[in-house]
């Protein structure tokens, strides 16, 4: 497929230099990978930055896929629902207002800022989900009921972080190949 753009949303306290973004670049050398760094401690600031980055970097000529890991999965899901763009959610944190409380106050997380961005999932937007059964941060079954309406790939030996492209490639390829239709 020509003109593929991956917009990657990193997780909490990570950056645009994420290993997952690099793995996408290596596995899909003809695709454009946008991976901005944004504030993961305040949803209002994150959405502002991400909205600007999306507007500046995504062309209507491109086939865009949002990819997000952990807290980035929350933002990928939010923008996917808002903009009707397919997404791949990797060990997504879909309730950051609650789950990030353990990082507050030592990390200065504004947990309440996230609630404004909770949206109803749209079944009309193609999504695949990758869950690591060995995820030590967000147990794989935490959001399984909510995510079961999408094609969910449960990876037996995968933890919270993506360690190799094989862990997510089938979910990404499914979106690219439209095999969910």
Tab-separated table of C-alpha atoms in Angstrom:
chain	number	residue	atom	x	y	z
A	1	UNK	CA	0.000	0.000	0.000
A	2	UNK	CA	1.343	3.415	-0.963
A	3	UNK	CA	1.325	6.561	1.157
A	4	UNK	CA	1.026	4.869	4.531
A	5	UNK	CA	1.546	7.095	7.551
A	6	UNK	CA	1.815	5.689	11.042
A	7	UNK	CA	1.175	8.218	13.784
A	8	UNK	CA	2.621	6.712	16.939
A	9	UNK	CA	1.460	7.703	20.444
A	10	UNK	CA	4.009	6.774	23.108
A	11	UNK	CA	3.174	5.754	26.657
A	12	UNK	CA	3.458	7.451	30.029
A	13	UNK	CA	6.826	9.089	30.780
A	14	UNK	CA	8.167	7.963	27.394
A	15	UNK	CA	9.029	10.010	24.312
A	16	UNK	CA	8.761	10.160	20.557
A	17	UNK	CA	12.048	8.235	20.408
A	18	UNK	CA	10.217	5.083	21.458
A	19	UNK	CA	11.492	1.659	20.440
A	20	UNK	CA	8.062	0.845	19.001
A	21	UNK	CA	8.269	3.784	16.584
A	22	UNK	CA	11.703	2.577	15.507
A	23	UNK	CA	10.366	-0.959	14.979
A	24	UNK	CA	7.596	0.446	12.754
A	25	UNK	CA	10.198	2.347	10.699
A	26	UNK	CA	12.272	-0.810	10.268
A	27	UNK	CA	9.338	-3.095	9.406
A	28	UNK	CA	7.645	-0.630	7.046
A	29	UNK	CA	10.512	1.263	5.373
A	30	UNK	CA	8.237	2.870	2.745
A	31	UNK	CA	5.860	4.266	5.365
A	32	UNK	CA	6.141	7.589	7.104
A	33	UNK	CA	6.274	7.288	10.913
A	34	UNK	CA	5.360	10.357	12.951
A	35	UNK	CA	6.201	9.974	16.635
A	36	UNK	CA	5.998	13.236	18.561
A	37	UNK	CA	6.877	13.723	22.198
A	38	UNK	CA	4.028	15.115	24.291
A	39	UNK	CA	3.155	15.747	27.930
A	40	UNK	CA	1.811	12.531	29.449
A	41	UNK	CA	0.990	14.118	32.802
A	42	UNK	CA	-1.776	16.443	31.586
A	43	UNK	CA	-4.330	15.338	28.996
A	44	UNK	CA	-5.260	18.902	27.966
A	45	UNK	CA	-1.652	19.686	27.067
A	46	UNK	CA	-1.227	16.314	25.351
A	47	UNK	CA	-4.335	16.724	23.195
A	48	UNK	CA	-3.289	20.249	22.230
A	49	UNK	CA	0.178	19.084	21.152
A	50	UNK	CA	-1.106	15.956	19.421
A	51	UNK	CA	-3.836	17.877	17.555
A	52	UNK	CA	-1.209	20.278	16.219
A	53	UNK	CA	1.145	17.438	15.240
A	54	UNK	CA	-1.642	15.578	13.450
A	55	UNK	CA	-2.708	18.713	11.558
A	56	UNK	CA	0.892	19.488	10.533
A	57	UNK	CA	1.976	15.973	9.574
A	58	UNK	CA	-0.956	14.086	8.113
A	59	UNK	CA	-2.023	14.466	4.517
A	60	UNK	CA	-5.449	13.610	3.176
A	61	UNK	CA	-3.604	11.622	0.485
A	62	UNK	CA	-2.174	9.240	3.067
A	63	UNK	CA	-3.613	6.081	4.516
A	64	UNK	CA	-3.175	6.886	8.194
A	65	UNK	CA	-2.998	4.396	11.041
A	66	UNK	CA	-2.847	5.524	14.647
A	67	UNK	CA	-0.705	3.229	16.793
A	68	UNK	CA	-0.538	3.682	20.546
A	69	UNK	CA	1.064	1.870	23.446
A	70	UNK	CA	-0.300	2.004	27.003
A	71	UNK	CA	-1.291	5.636	27.702
A	72	UNK	CA	-0.592	6.220	24.027
A	73	UNK	CA	-3.318	3.655	23.363
A	74	UNK	CA	-5.741	5.951	25.169
A	75	UNK	CA	-4.793	8.866	22.919
A	76	UNK	CA	-4.747	6.696	19.774
A	77	UNK	CA	-8.243	5.490	20.650
A	78	UNK	CA	-9.441	9.042	21.366
A	79	UNK	CA	-8.180	10.443	18.060
A	80	UNK	CA	-9.283	7.311	16.170
A	81	UNK	CA	-12.853	7.786	17.387
A	82	UNK	CA	-12.759	11.545	16.844
A	83	UNK	CA	-11.219	11.469	13.359
A	84	UNK	CA	-12.490	8.069	12.141
A	85	UNK	CA	-8.963	6.782	11.505
A	86	UNK	CA	-8.034	3.102	11.980
A	87	UNK	CA	-5.869	2.251	14.954
A	88	UNK	CA	-3.744	-0.408	16.587
A	89	UNK	CA	-3.946	-0.303	20.378
A	90	UNK	CA	-1.082	-2.008	22.210
A	91	UNK	CA	-1.644	-2.806	25.895
A	92	UNK	CA	-3.890	0.264	26.043
A	93	UNK	CA	-4.588	2.182	29.228
A	94	UNK	CA	-8.209	3.082	28.618
A	95	UNK	CA	-8.865	4.533	32.073
A	96	UNK	CA	-5.865	6.785	32.769
A	97	UNK	CA	-7.805	9.005	35.173
A	98	UNK	CA	-7.889	6.029	37.523
A	99	UNK	CA	-4.785	4.023	36.613
A	100	UNK	CA	-2.352	6.962	36.693
A	101	UNK	CA	-3.305	7.845	40.267
A	102	UNK	CA	-0.472	5.607	41.480
A	103	UNK	CA	1.958	8.034	39.782
A	104	UNK	CA	0.508	11.028	41.577
A	105	UNK	CA	1.675	13.220	43.286
A	106	UNK	CA	5.343	12.245	42.884
A	107	UNK	CA	5.108	12.598	39.095
A	108	UNK	CA	2.652	15.504	39.046
A	109	UNK	CA	-0.029	13.743	37.013
A	110	UNK	CA	-3.284	15.664	36.590
A	111	UNK	CA	-5.491	12.569	36.660
A	112	UNK	CA	-8.713	14.555	36.407
A	113	UNK	CA	-7.606	16.082	33.102
A	114	UNK	CA	-8.086	12.736	31.339
A	115	UNK	CA	-11.800	12.282	32.022
A	116	UNK	CA	-12.771	14.963	29.503
A	117	UNK	CA	-11.338	12.792	26.711
A	118	UNK	CA	-13.198	9.575	27.424
A	119	UNK	CA	-15.252	8.803	24.318
A	120	UNK	CA	-17.630	6.045	23.410
A	121	UNK	CA	-15.898	3.526	21.147
A	122	UNK	CA	-17.122	3.651	17.566
A	123	UNK	CA	-17.490	0.203	16.066
A	124	UNK	CA	-17.388	1.705	12.581
A	125	UNK	CA	-13.725	2.622	13.062
A	126	UNK	CA	-11.385	-0.309	12.335
A	127	UNK	CA	-9.212	-1.218	15.293
A	128	UNK	CA	-6.989	-4.085	16.265
A	129	UNK	CA	-5.694	-4.657	19.766
A	130	UNK	CA	-2.530	-6.328	21.018
A	131	UNK	CA	-2.441	-7.467	24.643
A	132	UNK	CA	0.592	-9.001	26.302
A	133	UNK	CA	-0.408	-11.776	28.663
A	134	UNK	CA	2.733	-11.014	30.704
A	135	UNK	CA	1.985	-7.274	30.973
A	136	UNK	CA	3.246	-6.262	34.407
A	137	UNK	CA	1.764	-2.732	34.274
A	138	UNK	CA	-1.783	-3.258	32.974
A	139	UNK	CA	-2.889	-6.895	33.299
A	140	UNK	CA	-4.017	-8.067	29.865
A	141	UNK	CA	-7.601	-8.768	30.980
A	142	UNK	CA	-8.167	-5.288	32.540
A	143	UNK	CA	-9.998	-3.945	29.471
A	144	UNK	CA	-10.628	-7.225	27.659
A	145	UNK	CA	-14.436	-6.993	27.888
A	146	UNK	CA	-14.463	-3.496	26.444
A	147	UNK	CA	-12.017	-4.420	23.674
A	148	UNK	CA	-13.582	-7.751	22.718
A	149	UNK	CA	-15.627	-6.088	19.962
A	150	UNK	CA	-12.369	-5.640	18.018
A	151	UNK	CA	-9.915	-8.239	16.787
A	152	UNK	CA	-7.758	-8.830	19.854
A	153	UNK	CA	-4.367	-10.496	19.580
A	154	UNK	CA	-3.246	-11.931	22.916
A	155	UNK	CA	0.510	-12.480	22.908
A	156	UNK	CA	1.508	-15.170	25.379
A	157	UNK	CA	5.084	-14.062	26.124
A	158	UNK	CA	4.715	-10.323	25.658
A	159	UNK	CA	5.054	-7.892	28.557
A	160	UNK	CA	4.029	-4.246	28.688
A	161	UNK	CA	6.632	-2.978	26.236
A	162	UNK	CA	6.996	-4.072	22.630
A	163	UNK	CA	10.311	-5.896	22.333
A	164	UNK	CA	10.124	-6.982	18.686
A	165	UNK	CA	7.980	-6.230	15.658
A	166	UNK	CA	6.586	-9.792	15.550
A	167	UNK	CA	4.533	-8.959	18.646
A	168	UNK	CA	2.481	-6.328	16.799
A	169	UNK	CA	3.009	-6.938	13.067
A	170	UNK	CA	-0.044	-9.147	12.531
A	171	UNK	CA	-2.313	-6.512	14.099
A	172	UNK	CA	-0.757	-3.730	12.013
A	173	UNK	CA	-0.921	-5.812	8.824
A	174	UNK	CA	-4.573	-6.581	9.452
A	175	UNK	CA	-5.365	-2.866	9.393
A	176	UNK	CA	-3.179	-2.278	6.339
A	177	UNK	CA	-4.656	-5.199	4.426
A	178	UNK	CA	-8.242	-4.420	5.420
A	179	UNK	CA	-8.703	-8.066	6.397
A	180	UNK	CA	-11.150	-7.005	9.097
A	181	UNK	CA	-13.801	-6.164	6.464
